[in-house]
Amino acid sequence: MANVLLLAVFLLSGSLNPARAQDSSTTVPSTNTEALERQLAENKEETGRLKNEVDRLSSLVETLLSRVDSLSAETQRCCAEPTTDTPAPPADCAEYKASGQTTNGVYPLGSLPPGVQAYCDMDTAGGGWTVIQRRQDGSVHFNRTWEEYKLGFGNPSGEYWLGNENIHLLTNQKEYSLRIDLQDWEGNQTFAEYSTFRVSDESDQYRLHISGYSGTAGDSLDNNGGRFSTADRDNDVSNIDCSQLYGQGGWWYRSCGNSFLNGPYLGNCGNTCPLSRGVMWYHWRGGSYSLKSVSMKIREETDRVKVDRLSSKVVSLGDRLEEQETRFQSQLSILNAFHKGTDCATYKASGQTTSGVYLLGSLPSGVQAYCDMDTAGGGWTVIQRRQDGSVPFDRTWEEYKLGFGNKNGEYWLGNENIHILTNQKEYTLRVDLHDWEGEQAFAEYSTFKVSGESDGYRLHISGYSGTAGDSMTGVHSLNGQMFSTVDRDNDGWSSDSCSQQYGQGGWWFGDCSFSSLNGRYLGNCGRSCPPWRGVVLYDWRGGSYSLKSVSMKIRPA
């Protein structure tokens, strides 16, 4: 039976590499199509491998369960002998559980000296746990001597330490696992479990042998090989006395360490407790947080427990397989959307519903845009955004042509990219606006297209609807106007340059305009901003009001 279980453990530790499944996670696409295809192929291969592992390990679990049941029946047949002697108490809480005892409480343990009792946890994770330590209210002081930690102290119904000698006797008669349950002052709970737990005898200073972490608390009991120390007997390997420095409790310190469950019970001092001096589990709540309660408990690593642990790993593997398949389908959708070569509306149609930065397949390699998947049904490709003044918009013709800024913040997609997008299909434009008083408005145009550079990136726009007023196709209409920048004047003002005079931003000016969404970001200057020089939409807030935020976005009509 042991050989079979060793084979199972070897298969899990040698052939299964969970990190590979985790490394295949993807984010919003930001690479070229070849890299995405390679990643897709790798994930497809990994998915097939994981399916084979699940099938193989499931078969192994069934075989092991059959062997355990068979051996248990054989043991009962061959080993049952009639006796008239008074039976000794069960060796530990797991034996009590196996005999039919299901009630939590204090029980005598037959494997320990007469009179020694321990609290049996019959509920947690299948029950049968022998509690060797518990803290819950600070009623028992844990700043004790070596002799007290050796023999044990406290009340098994409340706070106590079972005793190093008793823990040694228990853990050297069978193979044991350790479980640690922890609770903070906010009501959160977590646990750490170790598949191997054993304590040497006093001649070896009750040295700790521990391995095989799993759980949710993080592995803070990184003291394998550490000898036990108390305030009156320093066995740690640090150049300081860890017990004396950190609360006078006994523990397996090595060079101090990341856990100290026998420290002073400090109560609810939040994250401002004295560093490393309370009931500490560093990888869950840090070194300055003293926990509300903790219990350490052990249980025999029986064949059944080992099979259950293997079964749990198979279930976990199956869950990762499902996650992998989900990622695979997501990547496939992204790749299909990319090959269709369009915009954010295509991503939306393929099942992508998260706003963020996406690669657009219809634009030159590597060009990205922010996709608004929420506003008015989503699928909007954002071509311009202003929100905090972090990006200057007084740029040259070449910069407005290629685009600039940060797709997660303020940016201009680029006139050439806007031209390519709006000439592959018919688009609508939506402009969303916010003022400094928290009011919002929008303007929508059913037709929006930009010509090529040879035509000065001329604008074609019509079909207004919305709540902001028509500042783009009404008086001083932008329809038919060429784009102008501070270094290239294509407006209709024969005696001057609109861009030069009104904020140095690029725009379709005509003989200037009732809109200038690429003007200077002037901040909250109310209605006393320099006229026409800020982020202006005249028909909503007038020419002397510079808006707080604006975004221009397009979607197929």
Coordinates of C-alpha atoms in Angstrom, one line a residue:
M1 CA 0.0 0.0 0.0
A2 CA 2.9 2.4 0.9
N3 CA 4.4 1.8 -2.5
V4 CA 1.2 2.7 -4.3
L5 CA 0.9 5.9 -2.3
L6 CA 4.5 6.8 -2.9
L7 CA 3.8 6.3 -6.6
A8 CA 0.9 8.7 -6.4
V9 CA 2.9 11.3 -4.6
F10 CA 5.7 10.9 -7.2
L11 CA 3.3 11.4 -10.0
L12 CA 1.9 14.6 -8.5
S13 CA 5.3 16.1 -7.6
G14 CA 7.2 14.9 -10.6
S15 CA 4.9 15.1 -13.6
L16 CA 2.4 17.9 -12.6
N17 CA 3.7 21.4 -12.8
P18 CA 0.9 23.7 -11.6
A19 CA 3.0 26.8 -12.4
R20 CA 2.7 26.0 -16.1
A21 CA -1.1 26.4 -16.0
Q22 CA -0.8 29.6 -14.1
D23 CA 1.8 31.1 -16.4
S24 CA -0.6 30.8 -19.4
S25 CA -2.9 33.5 -18.0
T26 CA -3.6 36.3 -20.4
T27 CA -4.5 40.0 -20.0
V28 CA -6.1 42.4 -22.5
P29 CA -4.1 41.8 -25.7
S30 CA -1.1 44.0 -26.3
T31 CA 1.2 42.0 -28.5
N32 CA 1.2 41.2 -32.2
T33 CA -0.8 38.4 -33.8
E34 CA 2.1 36.0 -34.2
A35 CA 2.8 36.0 -30.4
L36 CA -0.9 35.6 -29.6
E37 CA -1.1 32.6 -32.0
R38 CA 2.0 31.0 -30.3
Q39 CA 0.5 31.5 -26.9
L40 CA -2.8 30.0 -28.1
A41 CA -1.0 26.9 -29.4
E42 CA 0.9 26.5 -26.2
N43 CA -2.3 26.7 -24.1
K44 CA -4.0 24.2 -26.4
E45 CA -1.2 21.7 -25.8
E46 CA -1.2 22.4 -22.1
T47 CA -5.0 21.8 -21.9
G48 CA -4.6 18.4 -23.6
R49 CA -1.9 17.5 -21.1
L50 CA -4.0 18.5 -18.1
K51 CA -6.9 16.4 -19.3
N52 CA -4.7 13.4 -19.6
E53 CA -3.4 14.0 -16.0
V54 CA -6.9 14.3 -14.6
D55 CA -7.9 11.0 -16.2
R56 CA -4.8 9.2 -15.0
L57 CA -4.9 10.6 -11.5
S58 CA -8.7 9.9 -11.1
S59 CA -8.0 6.3 -12.1
L60 CA -5.2 6.2 -9.5
V61 CA -7.5 7.5 -6.8
E62 CA -10.1 4.8 -7.6
T63 CA -7.4 2.1 -7.3
L64 CA -6.1 3.4 -4.0
L65 CA -9.6 3.7 -2.5
S66 CA -10.2 0.0 -3.5
R67 CA -6.9 -1.0 -1.9
V68 CA -7.6 0.9 1.3
D69 CA -11.1 -0.7 1.7
S70 CA -9.7 -4.1 1.0
L71 CA -6.9 -3.7 3.5
S72 CA -9.2 -2.3 6.2
A73 CA -11.6 -5.3 5.8
E74 CA -8.6 -7.8 6.0
T75 CA -7.3 -6.1 9.1
Q76 CA -10.6 -6.3 10.8
R77 CA -10.8 -10.1 10.0
C78 CA -7.4 -11.0 11.0
C79 CA -6.7 -8.8 14.0
A80 CA -9.9 -9.0 16.1
E81 CA -9.3 -11.0 19.2
P82 CA -11.7 -11.5 22.1
T83 CA -10.4 -10.1 25.4
T84 CA -11.8 -9.6 28.9
D85 CA -9.3 -6.8 29.8
T86 CA -10.4 -3.2 30.1
P87 CA -9.3 -1.6 26.9
A88 CA -6.9 1.4 27.0
P89 CA -8.3 4.7 25.8
P90 CA -7.8 5.5 22.2
A91 CA -4.3 6.8 21.4
D92 CA -5.5 10.1 19.9
C93 CA -8.5 11.9 18.7
A94 CA -8.5 10.3 15.3
E95 CA -9.0 6.9 17.0
Y96 CA -11.9 8.3 19.1
K97 CA -13.4 9.6 15.8
A98 CA -13.0 6.2 14.2
S99 CA -14.7 4.5 17.2
G100 CA -17.8 6.6 16.7
Q101 CA -17.1 9.6 19.0
T102 CA -18.3 12.7 17.2
T103 CA -18.5 15.3 20.0
N104 CA -15.9 18.0 20.5
G105 CA -14.4 17.9 23.9
V106 CA -11.6 16.9 26.3
Y107 CA -10.6 13.2 26.1
P108 CA -7.8 11.1 27.8
L109 CA -5.2 9.9 25.3
G110 CA -4.0 6.3 25.7
S111 CA -0.7 6.9 24.1
L112 CA 0.4 9.4 26.7
P113 CA 1.2 9.1 30.4
P114 CA -1.9 8.5 32.7
G115 CA -4.1 11.5 33.3
V116 CA -2.9 13.5 30.2
Q117 CA -5.9 14.8 28.3
A118 CA -6.4 16.9 25.1
Y119 CA -9.2 18.7 23.4
C120 CA -10.5 16.7 20.3
D121 CA -11.8 18.8 17.4
M122 CA -14.4 16.4 15.7
D123 CA -15.7 19.0 13.2
T124 CA -12.9 20.8 11.3
A125 CA -12.0 19.3 7.9
G126 CA -13.4 15.8 8.7
G127 CA -12.6 15.9 12.5
G128 CA -10.4 13.6 14.5
W129 CA -7.9 16.4 15.3
T130 CA -5.8 16.3 18.6
V131 CA -5.4 20.0 19.6
I132 CA -1.9 20.6 20.9
Q133 CA -2.2 24.4 21.4
R134 CA -5.0 27.0 21.6
R135 CA -5.1 30.7 22.2
Q136 CA -8.5 32.5 22.3
D137 CA -8.9 35.1 25.1
G138 CA -5.5 35.7 26.9
S139 CA -6.6 33.8 30.0
V140 CA -3.5 31.7 30.2
H141 CA 0.0 33.3 30.1
F142 CA 2.5 31.7 27.6
N143 CA 5.7 33.3 29.0
R144 CA 6.8 30.0 30.6
T145 CA 9.9 28.1 31.4
W146 CA 11.5 25.2 29.6
E147 CA 10.1 22.7 32.2
E148 CA 6.6 24.1 31.9
Y149 CA 6.6 23.9 28.1
K150 CA 8.0 20.3 28.4
L151 CA 5.1 19.1 30.6
G152 CA 2.4 21.3 29.3
F153 CA 0.1 23.9 31.0
G154 CA -3.3 25.6 30.8
N155 CA -6.8 24.2 30.5
P156 CA -7.6 21.8 27.6
S157 CA -11.1 23.3 27.5
G158 CA -9.7 26.7 26.9
E159 CA -6.1 28.0 26.4
Y160 CA -3.3 25.5 26.7
W161 CA -0.1 23.9 25.5
L162 CA -0.2 20.1 25.5
G163 CA 3.5 19.8 26.3
N164 CA 6.6 19.2 24.2
E165 CA 7.2 15.7 25.7
N166 CA 3.6 14.7 24.9
I167 CA 3.8 16.1 21.4
H168 CA 7.0 14.2 20.9
L169 CA 5.4 10.9 22.1
L170 CA 2.4 11.4 19.8
T171 CA 4.2 12.4 16.7
N172 CA 6.8 9.6 16.9
Q173 CA 4.4 6.7 17.1
K174 CA 2.7 7.5 13.7
E175 CA 2.9 9.9 10.8
Y176 CA 1.0 13.1 11.6
S177 CA -0.1 16.2 9.8
L178 CA -0.5 19.6 11.4
R179 CA -3.3 22.1 10.8
I180 CA -3.3 25.6 12.2
D181 CA -6.6 27.6 12.2
L182 CA -6.3 31.4 12.7
Q183 CA -8.8 34.2 13.2
D184 CA -8.3 38.0 13.2
W185 CA -10.2 40.7 15.0
E186 CA -12.3 41.5 11.9
G187 CA -13.8 38.0 11.8
N188 CA -11.7 36.7 9.0
Q189 CA -10.5 33.1 9.2
T190 CA -7.7 31.2 7.4
F191 CA -5.7 28.0 7.8
A192 CA -2.3 26.4 7.1
E193 CA -1.8 22.7 6.8
Y194 CA 1.4 20.6 6.8
S195 CA 1.4 17.0 5.6
T196 CA 4.4 16.1 7.8
F197 CA 4.8 17.1 11.5
R198 CA 7.1 15.5 14.0
V199 CA 8.9 16.7 17.2
S200 CA 12.2 15.1 18.4
D201 CA 12.8 14.3 22.1
E202 CA 14.3 16.5 24.8
S203 CA 17.9 15.3 24.1
D204 CA 17.5 17.0 20.6
Q205 CA 15.8 20.0 22.2
Y206 CA 12.4 19.0 20.8
R207 CA 13.6 19.8 17.3
L208 CA 10.8 20.4 14.7
H209 CA 10.4 18.4 11.5
I210 CA 7.8 19.9 9.2
S211 CA 7.0 20.1 5.5
G212 CA 4.2 19.9 2.9
Y213 CA 2.5 23.3 3.2
S214 CA -1.0 23.9 1.8
G215 CA -3.8 26.3 2.8
T216 CA -4.8 29.9 2.6
A217 CA -2.7 31.6 5.4
G218 CA 0.7 31.5 3.7
D219 CA 3.6 29.4 4.8
S220 CA 4.9 31.2 7.9
L221 CA 6.1 28.1 9.8
D222 CA 9.3 28.1 7.9
N223 CA 11.3 26.6 10.9
N224 CA 12.0 23.1 9.7
G225 CA 14.9 21.8 11.8
G226 CA 14.6 24.5 14.4
R227 CA 15.1 23.5 18.1
F228 CA 12.6 24.7 20.7
S229 CA 13.6 27.7 22.8
T230 CA 12.1 29.4 25.9
A231 CA 13.0 32.4 27.9
D232 CA 15.3 30.4 30.1
R233 CA 16.8 28.1 27.4
D234 CA 18.0 29.7 24.2
N235 CA 18.4 27.2 21.3
D236 CA 17.8 29.4 18.3
V237 CA 20.6 30.1 15.8
S238 CA 20.2 33.9 16.0
N239 CA 22.9 36.1 17.6
I240 CA 20.0 37.4 19.8
D241 CA 17.7 35.5 22.2
C242 CA 14.5 35.5 20.2
S243 CA 12.3 34.3 23.1
Q244 CA 13.6 37.0 25.4
L245 CA 13.3 39.7 22.8
Y246 CA 9.9 38.8 21.4
G247 CA 7.6 38.2 24.4
Q248 CA 9.1 35.4 26.4
G249 CA 7.0 32.6 24.8
G250 CA 8.4 29.2 23.8
W251 CA 8.7 28.4 20.0
W252 CA 10.8 26.9 17.3
Y253 CA 12.7 30.0 16.4
R254 CA 15.8 29.2 14.3
S255 CA 16.8 32.9 13.4
C256 CA 13.6 34.1 15.0
G257 CA 11.1 33.6 12.1
N258 CA 7.8 34.5 10.5
S259 CA 5.5 32.9 13.1
F260 CA 5.1 33.2 16.8
L261 CA 1.8 31.6 18.0
N262 CA 2.9 31.5 21.7
G263 CA 3.6 35.2 22.0
P264 CA 1.9 37.6 24.4
Y265 CA -1.9 37.9 23.9
L266 CA -2.1 41.7 23.1
G267 CA -5.7 42.0 22.2
N268 CA -7.1 44.1 19.4
C269 CA -4.3 46.5 18.6
G270 CA -4.8 46.3 14.9
N271 CA -1.7 46.9 12.8
T272 CA 0.0 49.0 15.5
C273 CA 1.0 46.1 17.8
P274 CA 4.6 45.9 19.0
L275 CA 6.6 44.3 16.1
S276 CA 6.8 40.5 16.3
R277 CA 5.7 40.4 20.0
G278 CA 2.1 39.2 19.7
V279 CA 0.3 36.1 18.4
M280 CA 1.9 36.5 14.9
W281 CA 1.5 34.8 11.6
Y282 CA 3.5 37.1 9.2
H283 CA 2.3 35.9 5.8
W284 CA -1.4 36.5 6.7
R285 CA -1.5 39.7 8.8
G286 CA 2.1 40.8 9.0
G287 CA 4.4 41.3 12.0
S288 CA 2.6 44.1 13.7
Y289 CA -0.8 42.3 14.0
S290 CA -1.6 40.1 17.0
L291 CA -4.3 37.5 16.2
K292 CA -7.6 37.0 18.1
S293 CA -7.4 33.2 18.1
V294 CA -5.3 30.3 16.9
S295 CA -5.3 26.5 17.4
M296 CA -2.7 24.0 16.4
K297 CA -4.0 20.4 15.9
I298 CA -2.6 17.2 14.6
R299 CA -4.1 14.1 13.0
E300 CA -2.6 10.8 11.8
E301 CA -1.7 10.7 8.1
T302 CA -3.6 7.4 7.5
D303 CA -3.9 5.8 4.1
R304 CA -7.4 7.2 3.9
V305 CA -6.2 10.7 4.7
K306 CA -3.5 10.4 2.0
V307 CA -6.0 9.2 -0.6
D308 CA -8.3 12.1 0.4
R309 CA -5.4 14.5 0.0
L310 CA -4.6 13.0 -3.4
S311 CA -8.3 13.3 -4.3
S312 CA -8.3 17.0 -3.3
K313 CA -5.3 17.6 -5.6
V314 CA -7.1 15.9 -8.5
V315 CA -10.1 18.2 -7.9
S316 CA -7.8 21.2 -7.7
L317 CA -6.2 20.1 -11.0
G318 CA -9.7 19.8 -12.5
D319 CA -10.5 23.3 -11.5
R320 CA -7.3 24.6 -13.0
L321 CA -8.2 22.7 -16.2
E322 CA -11.5 24.5 -16.4
E323 CA -9.8 27.8 -15.9
Q324 CA -7.3 26.8 -18.6
E325 CA -10.1 26.0 -21.0
T326 CA -11.8 29.3 -20.2
R327 CA -8.5 31.2 -21.0
F328 CA -8.2 29.1 -24.2
Q329 CA -11.6 30.2 -25.4
S330 CA -11.0 33.8 -24.4
Q331 CA -7.7 33.8 -26.4
L332 CA -9.5 32.2 -29.3
S333 CA -12.2 34.9 -29.3
I334 CA -9.5 37.6 -29.1
L335 CA -7.5 36.0 -31.9
N336 CA -10.7 35.7 -34.1
A337 CA -11.5 39.4 -33.3
F338 CA -8.0 40.4 -34.3
H339 CA -8.1 38.5 -37.6
K340 CA -11.4 40.2 -38.4
G341 CA -9.3 43.3 -38.1
T342 CA -11.6 46.0 -36.9
D343 CA -12.3 47.9 -33.7
C344 CA -13.8 47.7 -30.2
A345 CA -17.2 46.9 -31.5
T346 CA -15.8 43.6 -32.9
Y347 CA -14.2 42.8 -29.6
K348 CA -17.6 43.4 -27.9
A349 CA -19.3 41.2 -30.4
S350 CA -16.8 38.4 -29.7
G351 CA -17.7 38.4 -26.0
Q352 CA -15.1 40.9 -24.6
T353 CA -17.0 43.0 -22.0
T354 CA -14.2 44.7 -20.0
S355 CA -13.3 48.3 -20.7
G356 CA -9.6 48.6 -21.3
V357 CA -6.8 48.9 -23.9
Y358 CA -7.0 46.6 -26.8
L359 CA -4.9 46.0 -30.0
L360 CA -6.8 47.0 -33.1
G361 CA -6.1 44.7 -36.0
S362 CA -7.3 47.1 -38.7
L363 CA -4.5 49.6 -37.8
P364 CA -0.7 49.4 -38.2
S365 CA 1.0 46.8 -36.1
G366 CA 1.0 47.6 -32.4
V367 CA -1.6 50.4 -32.4
Q368 CA -3.9 50.2 -29.5
A369 CA -7.0 52.1 -28.3
Y370 CA -9.1 52.3 -25.2
C371 CA -12.4 50.3 -25.6
D372 CA -15.4 51.7 -23.7
M373 CA -17.5 48.6 -23.2
D374 CA -20.1 50.2 -20.9
T375 CA -21.4 53.5 -22.3
A376 CA -24.6 53.3 -24.3
G377 CA -24.3 49.6 -25.1
G378 CA -20.4 49.6 -25.3
G379 CA -18.2 48.7 -28.2
W380 CA -16.9 52.3 -28.5
T381 CA -13.3 52.9 -29.8
V382 CA -12.0 56.0 -28.0
I383 CA -10.2 58.4 -30.3
Q384 CA -9.6 61.2 -27.8
R385 CA -9.8 61.7 -24.1
R386 CA -9.1 64.6 -21.7
Q387 CA -9.5 64.2 -18.0
D388 CA -6.7 65.7 -15.9
G389 CA -4.3 67.8 -18.0
S390 CA -1.5 65.3 -17.7
V391 CA -0.9 65.3 -21.5
P392 CA -0.3 68.6 -23.4
F393 CA -2.3 68.9 -26.6
D394 CA -0.3 71.8 -28.1
R395 CA 1.3 69.4 -30.7
T396 CA 2.6 69.5 -34.2
W397 CA 1.0 68.3 -37.4
E398 CA 3.2 65.1 -37.3
E399 CA 2.3 64.4 -33.7
Y400 CA -1.5 64.7 -34.4
K401 CA -1.0 62.5 -37.5
L402 CA 0.6 59.6 -35.6
G403 CA -1.1 60.1 -32.2
F404 CA 0.2 60.7 -28.7
G405 CA -0.5 60.3 -25.0
N406 CA -1.4 57.3 -22.8
K407 CA -4.3 55.0 -23.8
N408 CA -5.2 54.5 -20.2
G409 CA -5.4 58.2 -19.6
E410 CA -5.3 61.3 -21.9
Y411 CA -4.5 60.7 -25.6
W412 CA -5.2 61.4 -29.3
L413 CA -5.4 58.2 -31.4
G414 CA -3.9 59.9 -34.5
N415 CA -5.4 61.4 -37.6
E416 CA -4.0 58.6 -39.8
N417 CA -5.5 55.9 -37.6
I418 CA -8.9 57.7 -37.4
H419 CA -8.8 58.0 -41.2
I420 CA -8.1 54.3 -41.6
L421 CA -10.9 53.3 -39.2
T422 CA -13.6 55.6 -40.5
N423 CA -13.0 54.7 -44.1
Q424 CA -13.5 50.9 -43.7
K425 CA -17.2 51.2 -42.7
E426 CA -19.7 53.8 -41.7
Y427 CA -19.2 55.2 -38.1
T428 CA -21.1 57.3 -35.6
L429 CA -19.3 59.7 -33.2
R430 CA -20.2 60.2 -29.5
V431 CA -18.8 63.0 -27.3
D432 CA -19.2 62.6 -23.5
L433 CA -18.6 65.7 -21.4
H434 CA -18.3 66.6 -17.7
D435 CA -18.1 70.0 -16.1
W436 CA -16.7 71.0 -12.7
E437 CA -20.0 71.0 -11.0
G438 CA -20.6 67.3 -11.7
E439 CA -23.0 67.7 -14.6
Q440 CA -22.8 65.5 -17.6
A441 CA -23.9 65.8 -21.2
F442 CA -23.3 64.1 -24.6
A443 CA -23.5 64.8 -28.3
E444 CA -23.9 62.1 -30.9
Y445 CA -23.4 62.3 -34.7
S446 CA -24.8 59.5 -36.9
T447 CA -22.1 60.2 -39.6
F448 CA -18.4 60.6 -38.9
K449 CA -15.5 60.2 -41.3
V450 CA -12.0 61.7 -41.8
S451 CA -10.3 61.9 -45.2
G452 CA -6.6 61.1 -45.8
E453 CA -3.6 63.4 -45.3
S454 CA -3.6 64.5 -48.9
D455 CA -7.0 66.1 -48.2
G456 CA -5.8 67.7 -44.9
Y457 CA -7.7 65.0 -42.8
R458 CA -10.9 66.7 -43.8
L459 CA -13.9 66.0 -41.5
H460 CA -17.3 64.7 -42.7
I461 CA -19.9 64.9 -39.9
S462 CA -23.7 65.2 -39.6
G463 CA -26.8 63.9 -37.8
Y464 CA -26.7 65.5 -34.4
S465 CA -28.6 64.2 -31.3
G466 CA -28.0 64.5 -27.6
T467 CA -28.1 66.8 -24.6
A468 CA -25.0 69.0 -25.0
G469 CA -26.2 71.1 -28.0
D470 CA -24.8 71.0 -31.5
S471 CA -21.5 72.9 -31.4
M472 CA -20.0 70.8 -34.2
T473 CA -22.4 71.0 -37.1
G474 CA -24.5 74.1 -36.2
V475 CA -23.0 77.6 -36.4
H476 CA -19.4 77.5 -37.4
S477 CA -19.9 73.9 -38.6
L478 CA -16.9 71.6 -38.7
N479 CA -18.3 69.6 -41.6
G480 CA -16.0 69.8 -44.6
Q481 CA -13.2 71.5 -42.6
M482 CA -9.6 70.4 -42.9
F483 CA -7.5 69.7 -39.7
S484 CA -5.2 72.5 -38.5
T485 CA -2.3 72.5 -36.0
V486 CA 0.0 75.2 -34.6
D487 CA 2.5 74.5 -37.4
R488 CA 0.1 73.9 -40.3
D489 CA -2.8 76.3 -40.8
N490 CA -5.7 74.9 -42.9
D491 CA -8.5 76.9 -41.4
G492 CA -10.7 79.4 -43.1
W493 CA -9.5 82.5 -41.2
S494 CA -7.5 84.3 -43.9
S495 CA -5.8 86.8 -41.6
D496 CA -4.7 84.6 -38.7
S497 CA -4.4 81.1 -37.4
C498 CA -7.2 79.7 -35.1
S499 CA -4.8 77.2 -33.6
Q500 CA -2.2 79.8 -32.8
Q501 CA -4.8 82.2 -31.3
Y502 CA -6.9 79.7 -29.4
G503 CA -4.8 77.3 -27.3
Q504 CA -2.4 75.8 -29.9
G505 CA -4.3 72.6 -30.1
G506 CA -5.1 70.7 -33.3
W507 CA -8.8 70.8 -34.5
W508 CA -11.1 71.2 -37.5
F509 CA -11.4 75.0 -37.2
G510 CA -13.1 76.6 -40.3
D511 CA -13.0 80.3 -39.5
C512 CA -12.5 79.1 -35.9
S513 CA -15.3 77.2 -34.1
F514 CA -17.9 76.8 -31.4
S515 CA -16.0 73.7 -30.3
S516 CA -12.3 73.1 -29.4
L517 CA -11.9 69.9 -27.5
N518 CA -8.1 69.8 -27.9
G519 CA -7.6 73.3 -26.3
R520 CA -5.6 74.0 -23.2
Y521 CA -6.6 72.1 -20.0
L522 CA -7.2 75.2 -17.8
G523 CA -8.7 73.5 -14.8
N524 CA -11.6 74.9 -12.8
C525 CA -11.7 78.6 -13.7
G526 CA -15.5 78.6 -13.9
R527 CA -16.9 81.1 -16.5
S528 CA -13.9 83.4 -16.3
C529 CA -11.5 81.3 -18.3
P530 CA -9.7 83.0 -21.3
P531 CA -12.3 82.9 -24.1
W532 CA -12.1 80.0 -26.5
R533 CA -8.7 78.9 -25.2
G534 CA -9.7 76.0 -23.0
V535 CA -11.6 72.7 -23.6
V536 CA -14.7 74.3 -25.1
L537 CA -18.1 73.2 -26.2
Y538 CA -20.0 76.5 -26.6
D539 CA -23.6 75.3 -26.8
W540 CA -23.3 73.5 -23.4
R541 CA -21.1 75.8 -21.2
G542 CA -20.1 78.7 -23.4
G543 CA -16.8 79.9 -24.7
S544 CA -15.3 81.0 -21.4
Y545 CA -15.8 77.7 -19.6
S546 CA -13.1 75.0 -19.8
L547 CA -14.5 71.5 -19.3
K548 CA -13.3 69.0 -16.7
S549 CA -13.3 66.0 -19.0
V550 CA -14.3 64.9 -22.5
S551 CA -14.0 61.8 -24.6
M552 CA -14.6 61.3 -28.3
K553 CA -15.5 57.7 -29.3
I554 CA -16.7 56.0 -32.5
R555 CA -18.7 52.9 -33.2
P556 CA -20.0 51.4 -36.5
A557 CA -23.3 52.9 -37.5

